[in-house]
Short mmCIF file of C-alpha atoms and ligand atoms in Angstrom, two decimals:
data_model
loop_
_atom_site.label_atom_id
_atom_site.label_comp_id
_atom_site.label_asym_id
_atom_site.label_seq_id
_atom_site.Cartn_x
_atom_site.Cartn_y
_atom_site.Cartn_z
CA MET A 782 38.21 3.36 4.82
CA PRO A 783 35.63 0.80 4.36
CA LEU A 784 35.09 0.15 1.29
CA HIS A 785 31.79 -1.07 -1.31
CA TYR A 786 31.88 -4.70 -1.41
CA ILE A 787 30.63 -5.92 -5.32
CA ASP A 788 30.91 -8.93 -6.68
CA GLY A 789 32.66 -10.48 -4.07
CA LYS A 790 34.98 -7.58 -4.28
CA PHE A 791 36.22 -4.57 -2.74
CA THR A 792 36.04 -1.18 -4.28
CA LYS A 793 35.42 1.82 -4.28
CA GLY A 794 33.91 2.34 -7.43
CA GLY A 795 34.06 4.39 -9.66
CA GLY A 796 33.04 7.85 -7.50
CA THR A 797 35.67 10.36 -6.12
CA GLU A 798 33.97 11.84 -3.02
CA THR A 799 33.85 9.83 0.01
CA ILE A 800 30.69 11.10 3.32
CA GLU A 801 32.12 10.78 6.43
CA VAL A 802 30.36 9.30 9.88
CA ILE A 803 29.69 10.77 12.12
CA ASN A 804 29.90 9.56 16.37
CA PRO A 805 26.89 11.72 16.88
CA ALA A 806 28.38 11.42 21.07
CA THR A 807 30.77 13.57 20.27
CA GLU A 808 29.79 14.37 16.14
CA GLU A 809 33.71 13.71 15.79
CA VAL A 810 33.96 11.60 12.53
CA ILE A 811 34.93 8.11 13.10
CA ASP A 812 35.28 7.22 9.11
CA THR A 813 34.73 7.69 5.32
CA VAL A 814 32.50 5.40 2.72
CA PRO A 815 32.90 5.95 -0.79
CA ARG A 816 29.71 7.80 -1.95
CA GLY A 817 28.23 5.85 -3.95
CA THR A 818 27.51 6.09 -7.90
CA PRO A 819 24.72 5.62 -10.48
CA LYS A 820 27.29 3.39 -12.19
CA ASP A 821 28.80 1.83 -9.27
CA VAL A 822 25.30 0.67 -9.73
CA GLU A 823 25.13 -0.48 -12.65
CA ALA A 824 28.21 -2.69 -11.68
CA THR A 825 26.66 -4.19 -8.13
CA VAL A 826 22.92 -5.05 -10.05
CA LYS A 827 24.80 -6.58 -12.54
CA ALA A 828 26.66 -8.50 -10.04
CA ALA A 829 23.57 -9.21 -8.00
CA LYS A 830 21.49 -10.57 -11.63
CA ASP A 831 24.78 -13.11 -12.93
CA ALA A 832 25.21 -14.76 -9.24
CA PHE A 833 21.54 -15.71 -9.21
CA ARG A 834 21.60 -17.51 -12.34
CA GLU A 835 23.61 -20.15 -9.59
CA TRP A 836 22.02 -19.07 -6.44
CA ARG A 837 18.53 -20.09 -7.05
CA LYS A 838 19.86 -23.67 -8.22
CA THR A 839 22.24 -24.28 -5.25
CA PRO A 840 20.68 -26.85 -2.58
CA ALA A 841 18.52 -24.99 0.35
CA ASN A 842 20.77 -27.38 2.67
CA THR A 843 24.48 -25.60 1.41
CA ARG A 844 22.14 -22.11 1.91
CA ALA A 845 21.58 -23.02 5.33
CA HIS A 846 25.31 -24.40 6.39
CA LEU A 847 26.53 -20.58 4.68
CA MET A 848 24.05 -19.17 6.20
CA HIS A 849 24.93 -20.57 10.23
CA GLU A 850 28.66 -20.38 8.80
CA ALA A 851 28.11 -16.73 8.48
CA ALA A 852 26.15 -17.04 11.97
CA ALA A 853 29.46 -18.45 13.41
CA LYS A 854 31.33 -15.74 12.19
CA MET A 855 28.95 -12.75 13.29
CA ARG A 856 29.09 -14.18 16.49
CA ALA A 857 33.18 -14.46 16.79
CA HIS A 858 33.08 -10.76 15.90
CA LYS A 859 31.17 -9.55 18.32
CA ASP A 860 32.68 -6.98 20.63
CA LYS A 861 33.57 -4.84 17.66
CA ILE A 862 30.51 -5.17 15.91
CA VAL A 863 28.76 -4.16 19.18
CA HIS A 864 31.51 -1.68 19.35
CA LEU A 865 31.04 0.19 15.62
CA LEU A 866 27.51 0.21 16.56
CA THR A 867 28.33 1.59 19.51
CA LEU A 868 30.11 4.33 17.81
CA GLU A 869 27.82 5.43 14.98
CA GLU A 870 24.30 4.81 16.14
CA GLY A 871 24.17 5.67 20.04
CA LYS A 872 22.37 3.56 21.53
CA PRO A 873 24.00 1.99 24.82
CA VAL A 874 25.84 -1.12 24.35
CA PRO A 875 22.73 -3.45 26.53
CA GLU A 876 20.88 -2.36 23.85
CA ASN A 877 23.81 -3.00 21.05
CA GLU A 878 24.75 -6.22 21.73
CA GLU A 879 20.74 -6.76 22.20
CA GLU A 880 20.38 -5.35 18.11
CA PHE A 881 23.64 -8.13 18.04
CA GLU A 882 21.24 -11.21 18.56
CA TRP A 883 18.73 -10.35 16.48
CA LEU A 884 21.55 -9.80 13.55
CA VAL A 885 22.77 -13.46 14.29
CA ASN A 886 19.65 -15.51 15.28
CA THR A 887 17.71 -14.48 12.40
CA PHE A 888 20.79 -16.03 10.47
CA ASP A 889 19.67 -18.90 12.19
CA TYR A 890 15.76 -19.00 11.81
CA TYR A 891 16.58 -18.06 8.43
CA ALA A 892 19.00 -21.02 7.43
CA GLU A 893 16.49 -23.44 9.06
CA LEU A 894 13.44 -21.79 7.88
CA GLY A 895 14.74 -22.20 4.20
CA ARG A 896 15.15 -25.34 4.11
CA HIS A 897 11.83 -26.81 5.16
CA GLU A 898 9.77 -26.65 2.74
CA ARG A 899 8.90 -24.34 -0.82
CA GLY A 900 6.04 -24.49 -1.98
CA ARG A 901 2.07 -27.09 -1.19
CA VAL A 902 0.63 -30.15 -3.04
CA LEU A 903 -2.52 -29.25 -4.06
CA PRO A 904 -5.30 -31.65 -4.17
CA SER A 905 -5.91 -32.04 -8.37
CA GLY A 906 -9.65 -32.28 -9.77
CA GLU A 907 -8.53 -35.86 -11.12
CA TYR A 908 -6.29 -38.55 -9.87
CA SER A 909 -3.65 -38.63 -13.50
CA GLN A 910 -2.57 -34.64 -12.42
CA LEU A 911 -0.21 -33.70 -9.53
CA ASN A 912 -0.87 -28.97 -8.27
CA LEU A 913 2.10 -28.02 -6.75
CA VAL A 914 2.19 -24.58 -5.29
CA LEU A 915 5.93 -23.28 -5.40
CA LYS A 916 7.76 -20.79 -3.15
CA GLU A 917 10.77 -19.18 -5.87
CA PRO A 918 13.09 -16.63 -5.39
CA TYR A 919 12.20 -13.09 -7.15
CA GLY A 920 16.19 -12.16 -8.06
CA VAL A 921 17.90 -8.95 -6.92
CA VAL A 922 16.33 -8.04 -4.07
CA ALA A 923 17.80 -4.11 -2.72
CA CYS A 924 17.50 -3.85 1.22
CA ILE A 925 17.13 -0.33 1.99
CA ILE A 926 18.06 0.16 5.70
CA PRO A 927 17.89 2.99 8.26
CA TRP A 928 20.69 4.05 10.68
CA ASN A 929 18.27 3.07 13.35
CA TYR A 930 18.73 0.10 13.65
CA PRO A 931 21.63 -0.74 10.91
CA LEU A 932 22.39 -4.79 11.30
CA LEU A 933 18.63 -5.82 13.03
CA LEU A 934 16.36 -3.79 9.84
CA MET A 935 19.58 -5.15 7.83
CA ALA A 936 19.09 -9.63 8.78
CA TRP A 937 15.39 -8.91 9.09
CA LYS A 938 15.27 -8.11 4.65
CA VAL A 939 18.76 -10.28 3.93
CA ALA A 940 18.34 -13.19 5.78
CA PRO A 941 15.13 -14.31 3.93
CA ALA A 942 15.58 -13.48 1.21
CA LEU A 943 19.60 -15.24 0.99
CA ALA A 944 17.64 -18.32 2.39
CA SER A 945 14.73 -18.52 -0.55
CA GLY A 946 17.15 -18.00 -3.03
CA ASN A 947 17.22 -14.22 -3.67
CA THR A 948 20.55 -12.20 -3.91
CA VAL A 949 20.89 -8.49 -2.62
CA ILE A 950 22.36 -5.61 -2.82
CA ILE A 951 22.58 -3.76 0.57
CA LYS A 952 22.08 -0.26 1.02
CA PRO A 953 23.19 0.95 4.25
CA SER A 954 22.19 4.01 6.03
CA GLU A 955 24.57 7.01 4.38
CA VAL A 956 24.56 7.79 8.59
CA THR A 957 25.65 3.88 9.60
CA PRO A 958 27.45 2.19 7.18
CA LEU A 959 30.39 1.07 9.10
CA SER A 960 28.72 -1.62 10.62
CA THR A 961 27.44 -3.17 7.64
CA ALA A 962 31.23 -2.55 6.11
CA TYR A 963 32.31 -4.65 8.42
CA LEU A 964 30.11 -7.53 7.52
CA ALA A 965 30.55 -7.63 4.31
CA GLU A 966 35.22 -7.53 5.33
CA HIS A 967 34.66 -10.10 8.17
CA CYS A 968 32.05 -12.26 7.80
CA TRP A 969 30.55 -12.52 4.35
CA ASP A 970 33.03 -13.45 2.17
CA HIS A 971 32.39 -17.54 2.63
CA PHE A 972 29.29 -16.66 -0.53
CA PRO A 973 30.19 -17.24 -3.68
CA PRO A 974 30.88 -13.39 -5.41
CA GLY A 975 27.83 -10.98 -6.27
CA VAL A 976 24.90 -13.22 -3.71
CA ILE A 977 25.41 -9.94 -1.03
CA ASN A 978 26.57 -6.68 -1.86
CA VAL A 979 26.36 -3.94 -0.44
CA ILE A 980 27.10 -0.78 -1.84
CA ASN A 981 27.17 2.67 -0.05
CA GLY A 982 26.01 6.19 -1.30
CA PHE A 983 23.04 8.56 -0.06
CA GLY A 984 19.08 8.02 -1.77
CA LYS A 985 18.45 9.63 -4.06
CA GLU A 986 22.75 8.41 -5.56
CA VAL A 987 22.40 5.25 -5.32
CA ALA A 988 18.95 4.02 -3.42
CA GLU A 989 16.74 5.12 -5.96
CA PRO A 990 18.73 4.37 -9.03
CA LEU A 991 18.22 0.78 -7.37
CA VAL A 992 14.04 1.16 -7.49
CA GLN A 993 14.27 1.90 -11.59
CA HIS A 994 16.44 -0.94 -11.64
CA ILE A 995 14.27 -3.00 -14.06
CA ASP A 996 17.00 -5.75 -12.68
CA VAL A 997 16.12 -5.37 -9.08
CA PRO A 998 12.45 -7.12 -9.47
CA VAL A 999 12.25 -6.27 -5.19
CA ILE A 1000 12.91 -3.37 -2.86
CA ALA A 1001 12.76 -4.02 0.43
CA PHE A 1002 12.64 -0.63 2.55
CA THR A 1003 12.45 0.42 6.49
CA GLY A 1004 12.62 3.78 6.47
CA SER A 1005 10.67 6.85 6.65
CA LEU A 1006 6.65 7.69 5.13
CA ALA A 1007 8.10 10.37 2.73
CA THR A 1008 11.01 7.76 1.03
CA GLY A 1009 8.86 4.89 1.39
CA GLN A 1010 5.64 7.62 -0.52
CA ARG A 1011 8.34 9.16 -3.20
CA ILE A 1012 9.34 5.08 -3.78
CA ALA A 1013 5.75 3.73 -4.35
CA SER A 1014 5.77 6.71 -6.57
CA ILE A 1015 8.78 5.33 -8.56
CA ALA A 1016 8.47 1.55 -8.69
CA ALA A 1017 4.29 1.36 -8.61
CA PRO A 1018 4.07 1.82 -12.58
CA MET A 1019 6.68 -1.03 -12.71
CA MET A 1020 4.91 -3.57 -10.94
CA LYS A 1021 7.59 -3.89 -8.11
CA LYS A 1022 7.40 -6.34 -4.95
CA LEU A 1023 7.33 -3.31 -3.25
CA HIS A 1024 7.99 -4.19 1.03
CA LEU A 1025 7.64 -1.33 2.73
CA GLU A 1026 8.12 -0.60 6.29
CA LEU A 1027 7.50 2.84 7.75
CA GLY A 1028 7.04 5.39 10.20
CA GLY A 1029 4.96 4.59 13.79
CA LYS A 1030 3.01 6.95 16.00
CA ASP A 1031 2.31 3.75 18.52
CA ALA A 1032 0.21 4.23 21.29
CA PHE A 1033 0.52 2.84 24.78
CA VAL A 1034 -2.40 2.27 27.11
CA ILE A 1035 -2.84 1.92 30.84
CA CYS A 1036 -5.51 0.45 32.81
CA ASP A 1037 -6.66 1.98 36.48
CA ASP A 1038 -5.80 -1.66 37.77
CA ALA A 1039 -1.51 -1.22 36.68
CA ASP A 1040 1.15 -0.51 39.04
CA PRO A 1041 2.04 2.97 38.69
CA GLU A 1042 5.95 2.23 39.75
CA VAL A 1043 5.28 -0.68 36.50
CA ALA A 1044 3.70 1.61 34.91
CA ALA A 1045 6.29 4.06 35.31
CA ARG A 1046 9.33 1.28 33.90
CA ALA A 1047 7.38 -0.49 31.22
CA LEU A 1048 6.35 3.11 29.91
CA ALA A 1049 9.69 4.74 30.42
CA TYR A 1050 11.39 1.41 28.90
CA ALA A 1051 8.79 1.84 25.45
CA ALA A 1052 9.21 5.46 24.84
CA LEU A 1053 12.79 6.14 25.41
CA THR A 1054 15.20 3.18 24.66
CA ASN A 1055 17.14 4.24 21.89
CA ALA A 1056 16.46 7.89 22.73
CA GLY A 1057 13.00 6.84 21.16
CA GLN A 1058 14.63 5.82 18.05
CA VAL A 1059 12.25 3.12 17.57
CA CYS A 1060 9.53 3.00 14.95
CA THR A 1061 7.73 1.23 17.39
CA SER A 1062 8.57 4.06 20.43
CA THR A 1063 5.89 4.67 22.86
CA GLU A 1064 4.75 8.31 21.49
CA ARG A 1065 1.62 8.61 22.79
CA VAL A 1066 0.63 7.53 26.06
CA TYR A 1067 -3.10 7.44 27.83
CA LEU A 1068 -3.87 6.90 31.21
CA PRO A 1069 -7.11 6.65 33.38
CA LYS A 1070 -8.04 9.77 34.66
CA ASN A 1071 -9.45 9.03 38.06
CA LYS A 1072 -5.62 7.81 38.60
CA ALA A 1073 -3.92 9.94 36.09
CA ALA A 1074 -1.47 11.19 38.71
CA LYS A 1075 -0.12 8.73 40.40
CA PHE A 1076 1.10 7.58 37.06
CA THR A 1077 2.29 10.80 36.47
CA GLU A 1078 4.42 11.08 39.52
CA ALA A 1079 5.37 8.17 39.27
CA LEU A 1080 6.87 8.16 36.04
CA VAL A 1081 8.44 11.49 36.53
CA ALA A 1082 10.34 10.33 39.49
CA HIS A 1083 11.82 7.63 37.59
CA VAL A 1084 13.31 9.21 34.59
CA LYS A 1085 14.80 11.61 36.16
CA GLU A 1086 16.85 9.10 37.38
CA LEU A 1087 17.41 8.16 33.82
CA LYS A 1088 21.31 9.34 33.31
CA LEU A 1089 22.20 10.69 29.67
CA GLY A 1090 25.07 10.16 28.28
CA PRO A 1091 27.58 8.72 25.38
CA GLY A 1092 26.73 4.77 24.24
CA LEU A 1093 30.25 3.66 25.21
CA GLU A 1094 29.77 4.35 28.47
CA SER A 1095 28.71 1.99 30.96
CA SER A 1096 26.28 3.99 33.83
CA THR A 1097 24.13 5.20 30.76
CA ASP A 1098 20.42 4.94 29.90
CA ILE A 1099 19.87 6.89 26.85
CA GLY A 1100 22.18 7.76 24.55
CA PRO A 1101 22.34 11.09 22.30
CA MET A 1102 20.30 11.05 19.49
CA ILE A 1103 21.23 10.39 16.27
CA GLY A 1104 21.99 13.77 14.44
CA ALA A 1105 21.46 18.01 14.32
CA THR A 1106 17.87 17.83 12.31
CA TYR A 1107 16.72 14.97 14.22
CA ARG A 1108 17.00 16.70 16.96
CA GLU A 1109 15.21 19.95 15.77
CA LYS A 1110 12.51 18.16 14.80
CA VAL A 1111 12.00 17.50 18.42
CA GLU A 1112 12.49 20.26 19.45
CA GLY A 1113 10.28 21.71 17.29
CA GLN A 1114 7.22 19.73 18.03
CA ILE A 1115 7.98 20.04 22.01
CA ALA A 1116 7.60 23.69 21.20
CA ASP A 1117 4.19 24.11 19.67
CA ALA A 1118 3.00 21.55 22.13
CA ILE A 1119 3.81 24.34 24.62
CA GLN A 1120 2.44 27.01 22.40
CA HIS A 1121 -0.71 24.85 22.79
CA GLY A 1122 -0.81 24.32 26.27
CA ALA A 1123 1.17 21.78 26.73
CA LYS A 1124 2.65 21.71 29.82
CA VAL A 1125 6.45 19.99 30.30
CA LEU A 1126 7.09 17.99 33.53
CA THR A 1127 10.97 17.17 33.25
CA GLY A 1128 13.28 17.82 30.35
CA GLY A 1129 11.92 19.75 27.28
CA ARG A 1130 16.03 21.11 26.87
CA ARG A 1131 19.27 20.18 25.30
CA PRO A 1132 21.57 19.50 29.08
CA GLN A 1133 24.29 21.39 29.56
CA ASN A 1134 26.62 18.89 29.98
CA PRO A 1135 28.01 17.70 28.32
CA GLN A 1136 28.29 20.87 25.17
CA LYS A 1137 28.99 18.08 22.33
CA GLY A 1138 27.03 15.17 21.19
CA TYR A 1139 23.62 15.30 19.63
CA PHE A 1140 21.57 14.63 23.99
CA TYR A 1141 18.18 15.76 24.25
CA GLU A 1142 17.11 15.49 28.02
CA PRO A 1143 13.95 13.26 28.12
CA THR A 1144 10.82 15.12 27.79
CA ILE A 1145 7.13 14.09 29.68
CA LEU A 1146 4.37 16.04 28.67
CA THR A 1147 1.04 16.63 30.38
CA ASN A 1148 -2.27 18.75 28.98
CA VAL A 1149 -2.09 17.56 24.91
CA ASP A 1150 -4.36 17.24 23.33
CA HIS A 1151 -4.62 15.47 19.58
CA SER A 1152 -4.87 18.46 17.15
CA MET A 1153 -1.36 18.82 18.57
CA THR A 1154 1.58 17.81 15.44
CA ILE A 1155 3.24 15.76 18.83
CA MET A 1156 -0.07 13.66 18.98
CA ARG A 1157 0.08 12.76 14.71
CA GLU A 1158 3.07 12.98 13.51
CA GLU A 1159 6.50 11.30 13.77
CA THR A 1160 8.90 12.75 16.30
CA PHE A 1161 11.44 9.92 17.13
CA GLY A 1162 13.02 11.26 19.85
CA PRO A 1163 12.97 10.96 23.95
CA ALA A 1164 9.70 12.68 23.77
CA ILE A 1165 6.48 11.62 26.55
CA PRO A 1166 2.99 12.84 25.88
CA LEU A 1167 0.25 11.82 28.52
CA MET A 1168 -2.95 13.14 27.79
CA GLU A 1169 -5.33 11.35 30.18
CA TYR A 1170 -9.17 9.32 28.87
CA THR A 1171 -12.17 8.62 30.93
CA ASP A 1172 -13.71 4.91 30.28
CA PHE A 1173 -11.82 2.50 28.12
CA GLU A 1174 -13.50 2.32 24.59
CA GLN A 1175 -11.97 6.23 24.47
CA ALA A 1176 -8.91 4.87 25.45
CA ILE A 1177 -8.95 2.60 21.91
CA GLU A 1178 -10.70 5.20 19.94
CA LEU A 1179 -7.08 7.55 21.42
CA ALA A 1180 -5.08 5.25 20.72
CA ASN A 1181 -6.90 4.49 17.23
CA ASP A 1182 -7.36 7.79 16.61
CA CYS A 1183 -3.88 8.02 13.73
CA MET A 1184 -2.56 7.69 10.22
CA PHE A 1185 -0.12 5.01 11.36
CA GLY A 1186 -0.80 1.03 12.50
CA LEU A 1187 3.31 0.92 13.76
CA GLY A 1188 2.33 -1.61 17.12
CA ALA A 1189 0.35 -1.26 20.35
CA CYS A 1190 0.90 -2.05 23.66
CA LEU A 1191 -1.50 -1.75 27.24
CA LEU A 1192 -1.12 -2.53 30.86
CA THR A 1193 -3.65 -4.56 32.78
CA SER A 1194 -4.21 -7.23 34.83
CA ASP A 1195 -7.92 -7.04 33.44
CA PRO A 1196 -7.96 -9.98 30.77
CA MET A 1197 -11.46 -8.51 29.56
CA LYS A 1198 -9.86 -5.02 28.50
CA ALA A 1199 -6.49 -7.16 27.07
CA LYS A 1200 -9.02 -8.96 24.45
CA LEU A 1201 -11.05 -5.80 23.68
CA PHE A 1202 -7.60 -4.58 23.30
CA LEU A 1203 -6.29 -6.52 20.75
CA GLU A 1204 -9.30 -7.52 18.85
CA GLU A 1205 -9.24 -3.83 18.10
CA ALA A 1206 -6.21 -2.18 17.79
CA LYS A 1207 -5.41 -1.15 14.61
CA ALA A 1208 -2.63 -2.04 14.25
CA GLY A 1209 0.50 -4.98 13.32
CA THR A 1210 1.65 -5.77 17.00
CA VAL A 1211 -0.62 -5.72 20.45
CA TRP A 1212 2.44 -5.96 23.35
CA ILE A 1213 0.07 -6.89 26.08
CA ASN A 1214 2.16 -6.52 29.56
CA ASP A 1215 5.61 -6.74 28.20
CA PRO A 1216 6.05 -3.67 25.14
CA LEU A 1217 8.21 -3.81 22.19
CA THR A 1218 9.03 -7.42 22.57
CA ASP A 1219 9.74 -9.22 19.78
CA ASN A 1220 9.60 -12.53 18.51
CA TYR A 1221 11.93 -14.63 15.48
CA ALA A 1222 8.26 -16.39 14.80
CA GLY A 1223 6.29 -13.87 15.15
CA PRO A 1224 5.46 -11.55 11.59
CA PHE A 1225 6.43 -7.21 12.03
CA GLY A 1226 4.66 -4.86 10.32
CA GLY A 1227 2.30 -2.15 10.01
CA MET A 1228 -1.57 -1.25 9.00
CA LYS A 1229 -2.36 2.08 8.01
CA LEU A 1230 0.77 4.69 6.33
CA SER A 1231 3.27 2.27 8.30
CA GLY A 1232 3.00 -0.01 5.29
CA GLY A 1233 2.06 -3.38 4.46
CA ALA A 1234 5.32 -5.46 4.53
CA ARG A 1235 6.28 -8.31 7.45
CA GLU A 1236 9.07 -9.53 8.61
CA LEU A 1237 9.76 -12.22 10.93
CA GLY A 1238 8.11 -15.44 11.00
CA GLN A 1239 7.43 -17.37 7.93
CA GLU A 1240 5.11 -14.12 7.23
CA GLY A 1241 8.67 -13.01 6.29
CA LEU A 1242 10.16 -15.80 4.32
CA ASP A 1243 6.85 -15.34 1.73
CA SER A 1244 7.89 -11.90 1.64
CA PHE A 1245 10.84 -12.88 -0.51
CA ARG A 1246 9.43 -15.27 -2.30
CA GLU A 1247 6.75 -15.93 -4.95
CA THR A 1248 3.91 -18.23 -6.17
CA LYS A 1249 3.29 -20.32 -8.68
CA HIS A 1250 0.90 -22.39 -9.54
CA VAL A 1251 1.70 -25.66 -11.65
CA HIS A 1252 -0.86 -27.72 -12.62
CA TRP A 1253 0.78 -31.48 -14.78
CA GLU A 1254 -1.60 -33.71 -16.09
CA PHE A 1255 0.03 -37.26 -16.24
CA ALA A 1256 -1.80 -38.16 -19.74
CA THR A 1257 -0.61 -37.17 -23.17
CA THR A 1258 -4.26 -37.74 -24.80
CA PRO A 1259 -6.47 -34.52 -25.94
CA LYS A 1260 -9.32 -33.60 -23.29
CA SER A 1261 -13.26 -33.97 -24.59
CA TRP A 1262 -13.18 -30.20 -23.90
CA TRP A 1263 -11.01 -28.75 -25.59
CA TYR A 1264 -11.43 -28.11 -30.26
CA PRO A 1265 -12.99 -28.52 -32.07
CA TYR A 1266 -16.46 -28.25 -29.88
CA GLY A 1267 -19.14 -29.87 -33.01
CA LYS A 1268 -17.63 -32.41 -32.53
CA ASN A 1269 -18.56 -33.45 -29.33
P1 NAD B 135 14.91 7.78 5.27
O1 NAD B 135 14.28 7.08 4.74
O2 NAD B 135 15.84 9.61 5.49
O3 NAD B 135 15.84 6.56 5.04
C1 NAD B 135 16.05 5.46 5.00
C2 NAD B 135 17.10 4.64 3.73
O4 NAD B 135 16.28 5.70 2.52
C3 NAD B 135 18.72 5.01 3.69
O5 NAD B 135 19.64 4.09 3.49
C4 NAD B 135 18.44 6.68 2.89
O6 NAD B 135 20.10 7.36 1.90
C5 NAD B 135 17.28 5.51 1.67
N1 NAD B 135 16.68 6.39 0.90
C6 NAD B 135 16.89 8.48 0.80
N2 NAD B 135 15.98 8.82 0.34
C7 NAD B 135 15.75 8.07 -0.68
C8 NAD B 135 15.04 7.63 -2.38
N3 NAD B 135 14.31 8.56 -2.71
N4 NAD B 135 14.51 6.35 -3.07
C9 NAD B 135 15.59 5.07 -2.00
N5 NAD B 135 15.74 5.09 -0.67
C10 NAD B 135 16.03 6.29 0.18
O7 NAD B 135 14.60 7.02 7.44
P2 NAD B 135 15.82 7.33 8.33
O8 NAD B 135 15.99 8.49 8.70
O9 NAD B 135 17.59 6.27 8.19
O10 NAD B 135 14.98 6.49 9.66
C11 NAD B 135 13.77 7.06 10.37
C12 NAD B 135 12.61 6.36 10.43
O11 NAD B 135 12.91 5.08 9.42
C13 NAD B 135 11.89 6.31 11.20
O12 NAD B 135 10.28 7.08 9.98
C14 NAD B 135 10.98 5.55 11.19
O13 NAD B 135 10.33 4.75 12.10
C15 NAD B 135 11.10 4.35 10.41
N6 NAD B 135 11.22 2.96 10.58
C16 NAD B 135 10.48 2.59 10.58
C17 NAD B 135 10.86 0.66 10.93
C18 NAD B 135 9.10 -0.04 10.46
O14 NAD B 135 9.91 -1.41 10.45
N7 NAD B 135 8.30 -0.21 10.25
C19 NAD B 135 11.84 0.51 11.79
C20 NAD B 135 12.73 1.21 11.52
C21 NAD B 135 12.54 2.64 11.74
#
């Protein structure tokens, strides 16, 4: 059984209970992890706080070397890490190989960015003065991670936080803790004790005490809107730095100049990767009325060819969903849409075979509108609702008619439409003709209820650095504007 990793040691902590980790493709228990307690949180925060004293003073070059060493060790363990990810999260191996690349390259990227600069020099008011903007670490950063990309989303927080001189406490999702535990055991043991800590457990019992803890100034969280709101309500009065990456309901607008075959493949990829369990999954599609029938026909034909199965099988395109309640939520939204007039073109049910596993057939719906929950709330599953538009301005309005603002996709070769879309879309990322492709140097994050945090790029480093302005006068004579006023 993997353990907590606290102060450079592996420990069961003070609790006696464990949490079972389930393979979503078979519903079998893979392993267990200790169920952390608030007392374990105390020990973890103390370790991270103590380690911060030296880590913040450690030269950026040394920090960079340690991070590159971590990336090298992770590369050496690639097969095992990808296998564990596939077992506990469920998505197909090629998607976990991609997640693995994001993990290691993010460590390498921030190792370099972290030693590039730590602020800037300003033009000062007088020649005898120096004005500096210093970028400083905050201290202990709590990294609270969801299950859908357990390592990628961890790396997007941990790497920039470490590179900036913070120490970290990782709270993996209780659903997918094994791959992170493996990294602690095999790839991070060369860091000074307490710089990286991993504590397992449930949100209420472990993550919330971290959010409440006076010695944890930064809460870096990716997860659902409801949990983000709960965290914000606790942390805001404490004036903590909140870094929140929340839900999405991304729109994909297809223009009438697009090729139906290309549109079908782009849409299926954007909506069905990780069984639709990507925060930037396409969850609403807008088709031009004059060609909607052609686009729909091509999409249905393509989706019907995709193979559902366990992530470990090489022929699998779409793996299981992560669990029963997530599948029930998708089923509920589809049932609600049908009740309000939607039509299912393919899918809309659990597969007959296999009997086990949280599988759900990729589902295409038409006759949907914005009064339905499937067009308003996050679905987080393999559903593709199609709605028609009459003119492009209307398509943009529909895309923006949403409480979330994470990503927005467009397919067109018309530059005027592309320009209008990239200016008007209220979303943190706009993808034109290549959905869901991220960039290490490009900030990722949301607008509106998707949360305002940014990860990756320079912005992703600055998320974990506090700004200090230093005004330094070299002359030590009194200033003419100091007291007493009457003498001047
Ligand atoms: P979740 O909110 O249920 O859990 C996320 C993490 O928060 C887990 O580690 C959980 O233990 C912890 N948690 C639960 N209750 C808590 C509490 N009271 N206080 C503090 N932490 C608590 O989310 P999930 O189901 O694991 O992940 C799916 C969600 O994540 C979706 O809504 C998805 O859109 C979102 N997500 C967003 C992004 C992004 O970058 N914006 C990326 C991936 C996933």
